[in-house]
Tab-separated table of C-alpha atoms in Angstrom:
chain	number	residue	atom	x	y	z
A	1	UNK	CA	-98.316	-47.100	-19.866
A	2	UNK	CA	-100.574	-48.177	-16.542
A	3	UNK	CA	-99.533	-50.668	-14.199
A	4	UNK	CA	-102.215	-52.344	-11.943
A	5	UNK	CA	-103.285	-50.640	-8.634
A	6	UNK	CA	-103.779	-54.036	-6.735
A	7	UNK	CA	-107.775	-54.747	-4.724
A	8	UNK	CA	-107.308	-55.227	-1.009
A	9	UNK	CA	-109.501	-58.012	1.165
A	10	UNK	CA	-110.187	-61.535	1.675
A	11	UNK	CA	-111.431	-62.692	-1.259
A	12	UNK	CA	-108.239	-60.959	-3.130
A	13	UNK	CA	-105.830	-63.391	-1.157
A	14	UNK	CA	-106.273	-66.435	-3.314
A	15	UNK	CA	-105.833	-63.829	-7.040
A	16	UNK	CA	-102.371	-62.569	-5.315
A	17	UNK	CA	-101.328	-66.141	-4.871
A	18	UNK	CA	-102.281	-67.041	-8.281
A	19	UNK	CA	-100.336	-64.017	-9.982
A	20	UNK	CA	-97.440	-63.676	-7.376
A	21	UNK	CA	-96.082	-66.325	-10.560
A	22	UNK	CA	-96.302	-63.223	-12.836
A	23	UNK	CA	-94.068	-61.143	-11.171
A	24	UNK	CA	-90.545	-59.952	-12.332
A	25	UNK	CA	-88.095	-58.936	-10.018
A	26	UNK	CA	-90.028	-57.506	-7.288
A	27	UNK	CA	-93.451	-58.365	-5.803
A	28	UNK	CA	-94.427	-54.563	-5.648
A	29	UNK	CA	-96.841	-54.358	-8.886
A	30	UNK	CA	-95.458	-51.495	-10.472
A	31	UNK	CA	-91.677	-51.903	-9.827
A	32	UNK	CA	-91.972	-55.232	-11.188
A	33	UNK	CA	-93.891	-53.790	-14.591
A	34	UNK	CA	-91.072	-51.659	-14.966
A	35	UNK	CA	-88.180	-53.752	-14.375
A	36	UNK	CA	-89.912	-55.823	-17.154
A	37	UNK	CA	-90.638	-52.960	-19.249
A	38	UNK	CA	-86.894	-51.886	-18.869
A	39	UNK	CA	-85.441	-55.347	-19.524
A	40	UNK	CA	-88.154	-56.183	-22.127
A	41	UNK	CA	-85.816	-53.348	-25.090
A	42	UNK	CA	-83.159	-56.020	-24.865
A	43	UNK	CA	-84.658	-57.406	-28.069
A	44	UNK	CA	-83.847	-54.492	-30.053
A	45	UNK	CA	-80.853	-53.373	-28.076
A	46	UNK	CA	-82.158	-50.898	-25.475
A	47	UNK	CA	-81.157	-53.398	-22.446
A	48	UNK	CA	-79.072	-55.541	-21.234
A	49	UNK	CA	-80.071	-58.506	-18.885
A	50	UNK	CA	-76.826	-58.615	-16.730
A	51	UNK	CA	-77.404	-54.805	-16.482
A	52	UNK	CA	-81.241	-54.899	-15.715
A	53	UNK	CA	-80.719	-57.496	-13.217
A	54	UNK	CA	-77.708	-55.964	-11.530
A	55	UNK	CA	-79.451	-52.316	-11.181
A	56	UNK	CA	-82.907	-54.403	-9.698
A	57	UNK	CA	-80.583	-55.771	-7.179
A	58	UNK	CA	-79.597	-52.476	-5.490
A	59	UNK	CA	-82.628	-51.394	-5.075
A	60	UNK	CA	-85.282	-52.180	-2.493
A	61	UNK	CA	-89.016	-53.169	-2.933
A	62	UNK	CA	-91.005	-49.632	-3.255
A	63	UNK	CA	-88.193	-47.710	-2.871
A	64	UNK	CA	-88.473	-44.969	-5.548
A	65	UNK	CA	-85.972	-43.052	-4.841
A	66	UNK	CA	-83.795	-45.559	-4.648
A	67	UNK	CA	-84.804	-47.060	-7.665
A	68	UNK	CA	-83.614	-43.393	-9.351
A	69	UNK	CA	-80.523	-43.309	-8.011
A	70	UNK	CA	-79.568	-46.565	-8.933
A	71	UNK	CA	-80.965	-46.270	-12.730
A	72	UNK	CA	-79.223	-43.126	-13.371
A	73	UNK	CA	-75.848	-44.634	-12.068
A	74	UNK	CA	-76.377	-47.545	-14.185
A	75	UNK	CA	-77.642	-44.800	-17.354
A	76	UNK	CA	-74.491	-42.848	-16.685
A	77	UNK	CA	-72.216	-46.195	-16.506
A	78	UNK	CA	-73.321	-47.076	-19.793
A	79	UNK	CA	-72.846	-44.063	-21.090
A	80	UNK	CA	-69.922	-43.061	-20.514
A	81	UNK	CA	-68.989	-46.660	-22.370
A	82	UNK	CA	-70.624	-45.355	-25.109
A	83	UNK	CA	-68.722	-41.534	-25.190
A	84	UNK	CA	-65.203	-43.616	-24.802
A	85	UNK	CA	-66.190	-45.808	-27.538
A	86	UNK	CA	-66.947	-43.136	-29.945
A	87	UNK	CA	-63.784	-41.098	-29.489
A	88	UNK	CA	-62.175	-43.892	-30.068
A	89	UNK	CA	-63.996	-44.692	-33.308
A	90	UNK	CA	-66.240	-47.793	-32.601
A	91	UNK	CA	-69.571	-46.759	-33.884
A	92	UNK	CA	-71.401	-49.872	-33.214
A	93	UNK	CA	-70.624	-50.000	-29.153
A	94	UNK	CA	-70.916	-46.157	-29.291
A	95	UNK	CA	-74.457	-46.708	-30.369
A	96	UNK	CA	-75.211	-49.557	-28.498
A	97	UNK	CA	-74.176	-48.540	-25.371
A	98	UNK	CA	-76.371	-44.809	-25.936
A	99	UNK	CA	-79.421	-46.520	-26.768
A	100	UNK	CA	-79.427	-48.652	-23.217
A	101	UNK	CA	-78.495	-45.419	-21.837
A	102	UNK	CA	-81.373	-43.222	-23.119
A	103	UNK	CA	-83.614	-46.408	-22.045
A	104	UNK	CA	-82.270	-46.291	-17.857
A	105	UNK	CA	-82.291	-42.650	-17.860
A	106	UNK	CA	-85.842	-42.902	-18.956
A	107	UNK	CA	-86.586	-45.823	-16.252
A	108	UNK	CA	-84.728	-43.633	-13.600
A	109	UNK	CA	-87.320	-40.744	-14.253
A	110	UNK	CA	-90.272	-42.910	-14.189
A	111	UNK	CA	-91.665	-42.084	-10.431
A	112	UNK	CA	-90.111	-38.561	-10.108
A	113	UNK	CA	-93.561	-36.842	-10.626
A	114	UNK	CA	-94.233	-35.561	-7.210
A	115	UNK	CA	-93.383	-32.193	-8.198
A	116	UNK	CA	-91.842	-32.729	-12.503
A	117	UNK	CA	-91.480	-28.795	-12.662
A	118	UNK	CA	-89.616	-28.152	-9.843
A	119	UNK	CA	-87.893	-31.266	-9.837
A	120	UNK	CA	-84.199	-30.248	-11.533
A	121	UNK	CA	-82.733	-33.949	-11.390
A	122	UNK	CA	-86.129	-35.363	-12.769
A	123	UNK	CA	-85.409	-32.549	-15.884
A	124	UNK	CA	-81.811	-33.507	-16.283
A	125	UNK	CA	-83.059	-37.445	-16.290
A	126	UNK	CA	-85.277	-36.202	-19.274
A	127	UNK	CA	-83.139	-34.370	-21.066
A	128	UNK	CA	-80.257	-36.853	-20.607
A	129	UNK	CA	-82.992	-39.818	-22.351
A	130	UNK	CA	-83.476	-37.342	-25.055
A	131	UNK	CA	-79.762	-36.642	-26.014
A	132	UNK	CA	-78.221	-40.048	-25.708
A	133	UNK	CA	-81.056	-41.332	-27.746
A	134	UNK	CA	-80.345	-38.434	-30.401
A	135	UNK	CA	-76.947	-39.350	-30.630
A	136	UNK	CA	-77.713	-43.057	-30.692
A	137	UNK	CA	-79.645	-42.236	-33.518
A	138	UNK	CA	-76.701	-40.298	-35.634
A	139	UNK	CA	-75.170	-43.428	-35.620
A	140	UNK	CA	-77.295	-46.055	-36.689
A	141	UNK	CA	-77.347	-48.101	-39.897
A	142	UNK	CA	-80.632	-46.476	-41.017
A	143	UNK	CA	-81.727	-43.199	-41.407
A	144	UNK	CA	-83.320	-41.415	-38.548
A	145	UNK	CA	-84.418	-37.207	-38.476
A	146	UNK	CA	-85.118	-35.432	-35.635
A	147	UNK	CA	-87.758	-33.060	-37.228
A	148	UNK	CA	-90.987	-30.254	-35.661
A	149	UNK	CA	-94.874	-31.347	-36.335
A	150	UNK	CA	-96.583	-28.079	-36.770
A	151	UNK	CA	-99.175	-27.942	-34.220
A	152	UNK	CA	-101.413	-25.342	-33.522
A	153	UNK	CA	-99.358	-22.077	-32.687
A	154	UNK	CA	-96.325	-24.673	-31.879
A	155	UNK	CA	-95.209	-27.468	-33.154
A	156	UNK	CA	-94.684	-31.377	-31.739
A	157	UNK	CA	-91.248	-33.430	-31.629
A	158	UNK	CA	-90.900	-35.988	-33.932
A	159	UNK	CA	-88.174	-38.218	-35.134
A	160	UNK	CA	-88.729	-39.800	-39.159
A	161	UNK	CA	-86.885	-43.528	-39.322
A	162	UNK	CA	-86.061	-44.356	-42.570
A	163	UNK	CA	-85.445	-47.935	-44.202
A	164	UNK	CA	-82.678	-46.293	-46.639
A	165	UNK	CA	-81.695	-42.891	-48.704
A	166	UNK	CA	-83.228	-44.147	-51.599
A	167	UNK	CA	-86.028	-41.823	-50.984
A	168	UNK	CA	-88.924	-44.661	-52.287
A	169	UNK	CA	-92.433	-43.909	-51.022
A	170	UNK	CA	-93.176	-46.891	-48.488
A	171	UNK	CA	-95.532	-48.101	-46.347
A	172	UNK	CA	-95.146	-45.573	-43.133
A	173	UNK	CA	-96.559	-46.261	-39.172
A	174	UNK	CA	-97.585	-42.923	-37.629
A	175	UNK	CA	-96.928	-43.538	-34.050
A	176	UNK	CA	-97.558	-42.248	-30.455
A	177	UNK	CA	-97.723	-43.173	-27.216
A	178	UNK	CA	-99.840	-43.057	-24.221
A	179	UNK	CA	-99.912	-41.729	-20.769
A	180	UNK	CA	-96.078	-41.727	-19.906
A	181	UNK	CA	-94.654	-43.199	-23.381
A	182	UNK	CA	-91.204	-40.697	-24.919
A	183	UNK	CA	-90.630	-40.415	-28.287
A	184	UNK	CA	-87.057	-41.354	-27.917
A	185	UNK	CA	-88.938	-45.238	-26.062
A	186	UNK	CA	-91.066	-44.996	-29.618
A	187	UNK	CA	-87.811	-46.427	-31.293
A	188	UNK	CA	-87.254	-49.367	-29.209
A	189	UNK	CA	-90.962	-49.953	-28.721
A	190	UNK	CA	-91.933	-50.082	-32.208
A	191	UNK	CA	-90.296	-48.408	-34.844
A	192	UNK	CA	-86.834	-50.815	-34.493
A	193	UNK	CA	-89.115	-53.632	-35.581
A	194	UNK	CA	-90.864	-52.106	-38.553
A	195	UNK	CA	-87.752	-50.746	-40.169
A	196	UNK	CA	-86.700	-54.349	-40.339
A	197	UNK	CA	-90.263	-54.877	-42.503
A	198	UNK	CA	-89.833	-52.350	-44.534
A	199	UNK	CA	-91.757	-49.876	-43.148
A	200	UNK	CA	-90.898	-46.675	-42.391
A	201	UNK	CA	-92.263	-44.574	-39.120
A	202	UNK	CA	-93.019	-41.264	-38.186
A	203	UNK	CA	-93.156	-40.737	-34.802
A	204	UNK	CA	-94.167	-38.270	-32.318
A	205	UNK	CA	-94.863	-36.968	-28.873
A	206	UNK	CA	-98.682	-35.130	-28.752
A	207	UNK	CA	-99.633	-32.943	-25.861
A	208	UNK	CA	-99.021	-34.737	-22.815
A	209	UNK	CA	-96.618	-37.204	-23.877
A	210	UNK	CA	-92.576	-36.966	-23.300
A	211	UNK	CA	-90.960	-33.280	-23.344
A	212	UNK	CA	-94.191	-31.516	-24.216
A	213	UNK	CA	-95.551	-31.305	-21.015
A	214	UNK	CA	-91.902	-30.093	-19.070
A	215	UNK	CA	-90.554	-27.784	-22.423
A	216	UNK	CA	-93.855	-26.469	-23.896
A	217	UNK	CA	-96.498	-26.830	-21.190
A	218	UNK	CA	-99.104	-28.869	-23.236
A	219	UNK	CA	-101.678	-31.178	-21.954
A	220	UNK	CA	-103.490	-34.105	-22.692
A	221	UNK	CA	-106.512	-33.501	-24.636
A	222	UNK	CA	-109.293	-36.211	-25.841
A	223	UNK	CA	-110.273	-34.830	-29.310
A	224	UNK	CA	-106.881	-36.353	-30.546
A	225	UNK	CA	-107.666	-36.499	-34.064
A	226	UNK	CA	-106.939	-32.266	-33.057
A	227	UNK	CA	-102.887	-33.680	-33.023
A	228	UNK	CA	-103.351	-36.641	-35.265
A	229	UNK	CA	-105.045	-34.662	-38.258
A	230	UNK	CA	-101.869	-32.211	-38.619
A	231	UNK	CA	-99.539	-34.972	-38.275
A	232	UNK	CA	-101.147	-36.825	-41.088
A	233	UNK	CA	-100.854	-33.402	-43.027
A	234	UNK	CA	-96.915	-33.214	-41.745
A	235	UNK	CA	-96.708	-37.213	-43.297
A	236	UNK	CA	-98.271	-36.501	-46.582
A	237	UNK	CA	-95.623	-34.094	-47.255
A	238	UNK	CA	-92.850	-36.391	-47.023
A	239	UNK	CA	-91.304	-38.410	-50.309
A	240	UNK	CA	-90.760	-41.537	-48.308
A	241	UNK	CA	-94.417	-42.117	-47.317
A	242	UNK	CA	-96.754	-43.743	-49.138
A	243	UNK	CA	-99.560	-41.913	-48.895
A	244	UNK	CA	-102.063	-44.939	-49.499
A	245	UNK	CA	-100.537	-46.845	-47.085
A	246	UNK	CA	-100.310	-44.682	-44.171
A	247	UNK	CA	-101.158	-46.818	-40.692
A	248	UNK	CA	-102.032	-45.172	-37.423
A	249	UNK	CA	-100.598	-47.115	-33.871
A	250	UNK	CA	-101.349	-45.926	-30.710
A	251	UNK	CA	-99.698	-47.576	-27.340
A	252	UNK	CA	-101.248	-48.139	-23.932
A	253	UNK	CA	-103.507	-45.208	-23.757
A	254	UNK	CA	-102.765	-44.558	-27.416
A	255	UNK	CA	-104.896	-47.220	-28.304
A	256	UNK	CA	-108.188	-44.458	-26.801
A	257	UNK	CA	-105.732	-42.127	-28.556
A	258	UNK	CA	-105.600	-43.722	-32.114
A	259	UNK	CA	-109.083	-45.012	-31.772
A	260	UNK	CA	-110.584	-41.061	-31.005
A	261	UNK	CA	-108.376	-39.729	-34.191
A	262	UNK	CA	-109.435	-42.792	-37.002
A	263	UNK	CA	-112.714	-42.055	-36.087
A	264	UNK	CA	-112.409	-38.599	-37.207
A	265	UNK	CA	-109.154	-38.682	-39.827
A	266	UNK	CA	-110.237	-41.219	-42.496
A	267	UNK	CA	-106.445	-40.359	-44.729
A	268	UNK	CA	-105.519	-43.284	-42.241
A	269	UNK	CA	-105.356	-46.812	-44.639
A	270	UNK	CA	-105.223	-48.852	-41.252
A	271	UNK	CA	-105.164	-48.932	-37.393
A	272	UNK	CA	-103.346	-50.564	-34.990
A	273	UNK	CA	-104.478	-50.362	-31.025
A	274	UNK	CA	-102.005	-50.717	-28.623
A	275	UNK	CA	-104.124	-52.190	-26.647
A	276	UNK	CA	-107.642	-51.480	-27.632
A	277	UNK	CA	-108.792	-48.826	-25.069
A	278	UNK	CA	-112.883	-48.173	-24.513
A	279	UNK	CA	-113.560	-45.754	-21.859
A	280	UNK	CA	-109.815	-44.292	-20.047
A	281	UNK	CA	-112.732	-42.313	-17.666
A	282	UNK	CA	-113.900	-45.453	-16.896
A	283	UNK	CA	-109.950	-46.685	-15.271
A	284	UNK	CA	-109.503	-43.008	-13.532
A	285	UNK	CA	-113.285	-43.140	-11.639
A	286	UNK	CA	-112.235	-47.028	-10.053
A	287	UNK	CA	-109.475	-45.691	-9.252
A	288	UNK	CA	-110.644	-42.678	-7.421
A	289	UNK	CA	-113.693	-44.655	-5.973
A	290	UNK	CA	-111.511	-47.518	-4.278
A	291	UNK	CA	-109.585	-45.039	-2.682
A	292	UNK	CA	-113.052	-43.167	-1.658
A	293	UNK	CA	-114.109	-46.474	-0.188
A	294	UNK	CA	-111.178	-46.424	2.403
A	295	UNK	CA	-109.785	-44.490	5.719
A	296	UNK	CA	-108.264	-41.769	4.807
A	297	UNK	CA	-109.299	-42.184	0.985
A	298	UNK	CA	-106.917	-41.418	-1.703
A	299	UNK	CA	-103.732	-39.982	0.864
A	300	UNK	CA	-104.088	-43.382	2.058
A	301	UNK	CA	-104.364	-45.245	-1.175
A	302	UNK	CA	-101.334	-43.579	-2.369
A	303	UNK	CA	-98.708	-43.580	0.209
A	304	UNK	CA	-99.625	-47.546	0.532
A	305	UNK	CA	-99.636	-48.228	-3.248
A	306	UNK	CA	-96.807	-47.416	-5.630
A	307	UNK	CA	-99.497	-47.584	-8.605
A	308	UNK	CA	-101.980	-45.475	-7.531
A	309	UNK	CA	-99.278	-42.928	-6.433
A	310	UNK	CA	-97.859	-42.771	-9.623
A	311	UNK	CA	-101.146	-42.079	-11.575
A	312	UNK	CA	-102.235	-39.626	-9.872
A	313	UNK	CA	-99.072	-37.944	-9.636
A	314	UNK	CA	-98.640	-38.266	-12.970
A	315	UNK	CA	-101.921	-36.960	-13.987
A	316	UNK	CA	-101.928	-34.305	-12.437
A	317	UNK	CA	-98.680	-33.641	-14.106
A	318	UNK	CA	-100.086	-34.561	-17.614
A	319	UNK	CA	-103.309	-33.193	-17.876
A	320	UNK	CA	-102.610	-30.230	-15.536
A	321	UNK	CA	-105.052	-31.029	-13.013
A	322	UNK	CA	-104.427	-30.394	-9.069
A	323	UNK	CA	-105.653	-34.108	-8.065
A	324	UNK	CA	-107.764	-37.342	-8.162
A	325	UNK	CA	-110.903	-35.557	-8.265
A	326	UNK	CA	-110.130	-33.479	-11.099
A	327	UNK	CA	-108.620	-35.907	-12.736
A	328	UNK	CA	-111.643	-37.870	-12.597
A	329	UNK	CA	-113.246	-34.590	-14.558
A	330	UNK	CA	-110.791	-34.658	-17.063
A	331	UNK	CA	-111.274	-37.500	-18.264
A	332	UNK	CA	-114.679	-37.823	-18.566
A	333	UNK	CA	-115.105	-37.570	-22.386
A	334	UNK	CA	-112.193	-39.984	-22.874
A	335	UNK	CA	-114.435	-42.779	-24.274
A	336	UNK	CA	-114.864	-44.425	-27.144
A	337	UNK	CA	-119.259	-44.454	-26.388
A	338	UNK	CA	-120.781	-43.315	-29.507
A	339	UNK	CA	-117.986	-42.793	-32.072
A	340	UNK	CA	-116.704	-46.196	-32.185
A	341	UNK	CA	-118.569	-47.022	-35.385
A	342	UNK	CA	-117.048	-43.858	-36.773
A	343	UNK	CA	-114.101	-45.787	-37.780
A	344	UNK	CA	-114.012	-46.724	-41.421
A	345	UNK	CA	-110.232	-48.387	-41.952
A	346	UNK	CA	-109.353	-51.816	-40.886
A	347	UNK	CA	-108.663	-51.999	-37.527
A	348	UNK	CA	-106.306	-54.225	-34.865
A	349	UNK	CA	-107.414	-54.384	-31.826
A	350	UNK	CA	-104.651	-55.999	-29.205
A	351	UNK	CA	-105.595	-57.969	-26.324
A	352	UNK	CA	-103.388	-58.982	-23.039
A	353	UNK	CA	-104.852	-62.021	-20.582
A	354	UNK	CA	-103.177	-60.092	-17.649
A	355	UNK	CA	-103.923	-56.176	-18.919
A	356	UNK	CA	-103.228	-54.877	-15.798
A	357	UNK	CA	-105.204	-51.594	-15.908
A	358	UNK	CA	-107.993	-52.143	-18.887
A	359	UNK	CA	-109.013	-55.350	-18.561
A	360	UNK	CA	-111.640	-56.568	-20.832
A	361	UNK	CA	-112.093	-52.925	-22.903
A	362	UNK	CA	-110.555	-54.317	-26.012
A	363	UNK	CA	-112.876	-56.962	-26.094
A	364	UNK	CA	-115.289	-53.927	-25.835
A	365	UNK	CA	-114.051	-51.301	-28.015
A	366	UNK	CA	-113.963	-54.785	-30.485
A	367	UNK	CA	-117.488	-55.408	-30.244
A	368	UNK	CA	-118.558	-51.737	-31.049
A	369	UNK	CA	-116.347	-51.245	-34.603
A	370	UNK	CA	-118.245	-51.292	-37.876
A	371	UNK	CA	-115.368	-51.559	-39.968
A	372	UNK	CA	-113.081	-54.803	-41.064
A	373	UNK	CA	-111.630	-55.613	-38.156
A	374	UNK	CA	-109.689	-58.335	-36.297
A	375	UNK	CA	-108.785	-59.006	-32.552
A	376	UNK	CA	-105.663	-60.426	-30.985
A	377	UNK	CA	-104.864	-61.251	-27.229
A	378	UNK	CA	-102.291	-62.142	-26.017
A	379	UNK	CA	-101.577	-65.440	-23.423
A	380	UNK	CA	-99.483	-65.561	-20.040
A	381	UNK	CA	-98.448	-69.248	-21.044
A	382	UNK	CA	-96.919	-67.570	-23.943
A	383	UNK	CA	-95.388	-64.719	-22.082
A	384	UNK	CA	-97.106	-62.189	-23.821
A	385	UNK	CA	-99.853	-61.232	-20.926
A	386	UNK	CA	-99.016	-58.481	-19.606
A	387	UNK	CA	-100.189	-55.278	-20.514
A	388	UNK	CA	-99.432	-54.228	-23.896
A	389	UNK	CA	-97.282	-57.188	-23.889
A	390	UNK	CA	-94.131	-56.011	-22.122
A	391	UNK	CA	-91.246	-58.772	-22.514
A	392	UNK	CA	-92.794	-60.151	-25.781
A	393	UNK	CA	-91.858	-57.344	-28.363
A	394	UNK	CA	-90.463	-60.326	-30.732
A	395	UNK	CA	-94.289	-61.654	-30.374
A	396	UNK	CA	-96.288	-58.250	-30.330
A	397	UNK	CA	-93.969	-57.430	-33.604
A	398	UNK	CA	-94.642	-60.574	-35.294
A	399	UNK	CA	-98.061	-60.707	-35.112
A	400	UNK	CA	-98.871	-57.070	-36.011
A	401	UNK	CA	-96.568	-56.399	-38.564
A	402	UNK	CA	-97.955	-59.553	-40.632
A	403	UNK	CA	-101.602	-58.237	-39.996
A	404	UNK	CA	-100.392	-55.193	-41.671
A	405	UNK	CA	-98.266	-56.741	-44.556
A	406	UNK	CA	-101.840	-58.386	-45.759
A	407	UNK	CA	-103.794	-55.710	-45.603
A	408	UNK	CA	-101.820	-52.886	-47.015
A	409	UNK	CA	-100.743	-55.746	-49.892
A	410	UNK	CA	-100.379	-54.189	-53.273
């Protein structure tokens, strides 16, 4: 997910009055998307307020490495809560307290993307995500399978949550997420809330996303219906899926993601975009084109601006690119232009008042689809603005989830 790299001037002074409201925790942009981001799991147990609040307070306004330090104390507090409690045989707090875990161990490897590959405590943040969410997951009250997409010559992580044994074909979410999304975050993000509908979800990291990047040295790539088509393939196989009601959800830049792949996989009986994304090219050139507009251009930009440092860091760690200005290449056939109407399944297209990175595109990417479709934003006065809704998953659920029970209705 993108947080907002904030304009600079006069005529910004009166908009950073206006949204300094908006802000959670700190009044640095990113660290306060985070924060919320973090905190924002509590609804499905991957936070804890006291917790989120506590860690915040230790650390200082832009201070990444601070804010690792103090994450991965808090990740390793809580888990070693959860390792006492399940020696001594409490299942529930054992999972409980592994699930915030995995989430702070995540949170404290957000910024480390200077260097990722040569970065050993960034690795062990990763790995320690991955394997407190794994054993979070032997021990809930649902099923949950760590299983290998075939992809290619390799394969792709996945994890298959279950609603029950029973082994009935139900309606099944194939999910992914978007630029810095984990598969282990896909749990809390989405697939907690449809196992409570009755759906069941298979979800996965593609090229790019989570441990593919660090463990198997794949990249982003914009012909995604490349990763989604196999994973469809991979779903079909499975007892427990439906295969007439198979829906496609893409988060953040997912929602280019899922878009790109419906338009080309039609197995898919609906979409969901996470937010609608148009034109990700679009985003990336702004970006490089403020910073070209000041002294000392995008050096300057990013050691003043905790956003714009952290996507471009984190692109050139994701689609294996050496900076800004080939980043800018890369992404230049990540649009929607052209194909939109190449989308036959009924689409969702989400909306957030205060998207902080692609403001507007839904409306867009909306206005360009052919097939039945239906648009949803979401409204700051009902705390639901920000982009791709962070702190309203109880909302975001709501709303999507009943789209879907209507039209995937026997």
């Amino acid at each position: 997910m993108f947080t907002p790299v904030s304009e600079t001037g006069p005529g910004r002074r009166f908009q950073q009055q206006k949204e300094s409201t908006k802000k959670f925790l700190y009044d640095d942009d990113s660290f306060s998307f985070e924060a919320l981001r973090a905190a924002g799991y509590a609804a499905y147990g991957g936070a804890d307020l006291g917790e989120v609040l506590v860690t915040c307070r230790q650390i200082p306004e832009g201070d990444e490495e601070a804010w690792s330090v103090r994450w991965a104390a808090t990740a390793a507090r809580i888990e070693r809560i959860g390792r006492d409690a399940l020696a001594a045989g409490h299942r529930v707090s054992a999972r409980e307290a592994l699930l915030r875990a995995s989430n702070y161990y995540r949170t404290a490897d957000f910024y480390r993307r200077e260097n990722p590959a040569a970065d050993a405590e960034s690795a062990r943040l990763a790995e320690a995500s991955q394997q407190t969410f794994a054993d979070a997951a032997a021990l809930l009250d649902t099923p949950a399978r760590a299983l290998r997409i075939p992809y290619e010559d390799t394969t792709l992580p996945a994890y298959l949550f279950l609603v029950d044994e029973s082994g009935t074909p139900r309606p099944t979410l194939l999910y992914h997420g978007g630029y810095d999304s984990t598969l282990e975050e896909n749990y809390l993000a989405l697939a907690s809330g449809a196992l409570r509908r009755g759906y069941n979800v298979l979800t996965f990291d593609g090229p790019g996303q989570g441990s593919t990047v660090r463990e198997q040295g794949l990249h982003f790539r914009p012909d995604w219906e490349t990763v989604v088509t196999p994973a469809v393939d991979f779903a079909l196989t499975l007892p427990e899926v439906d295969p007439e009601r198979l829906t496609l959800v893409g988060t953040s830049l997912g929602g280019y993601l899922a878009a790109r792949a419906a338009a080309f996989e039609h197995r898919i009986a609906a979409c969901v975009l996470h937010d609608g994304t148009w034109d990700f090219h679009e985003a990336v050139a702004a970006l490089a084109s403020r910073a070209a507009s000041m002294p000392g251009g995008i050096e300057a930009l990013m050691a003043q601006n905790t956003t714009a440092r952290w996507v471009v860091r984190n692109g050139r760690w994701t689609f294996g690119v050496s900076g800004i200005d080939e980043l800018v290449r890369a992404t230049e056939a990540y649009t929607m232009a052209g194909i939109a109407d190449y989308i036959t399944c009924p689409t969702l297209v989400l909306d957030a008042e205060n998207d902080q990175f692609f403001k507007g595109q839904p409306q867009r990417l909306f206005d360009e689809l052919t097939c039945q479709k239906e648009l949803i934003s979401f409204r700051e006065d009902e705390g639901a603005g920000e982009h791709c809704h962070e702190g309203a998953l109880a909302l975001f659920h709501q709303r999507t989830f009943d789209w879907l029970d209507t039209m995937l209705a026997d």
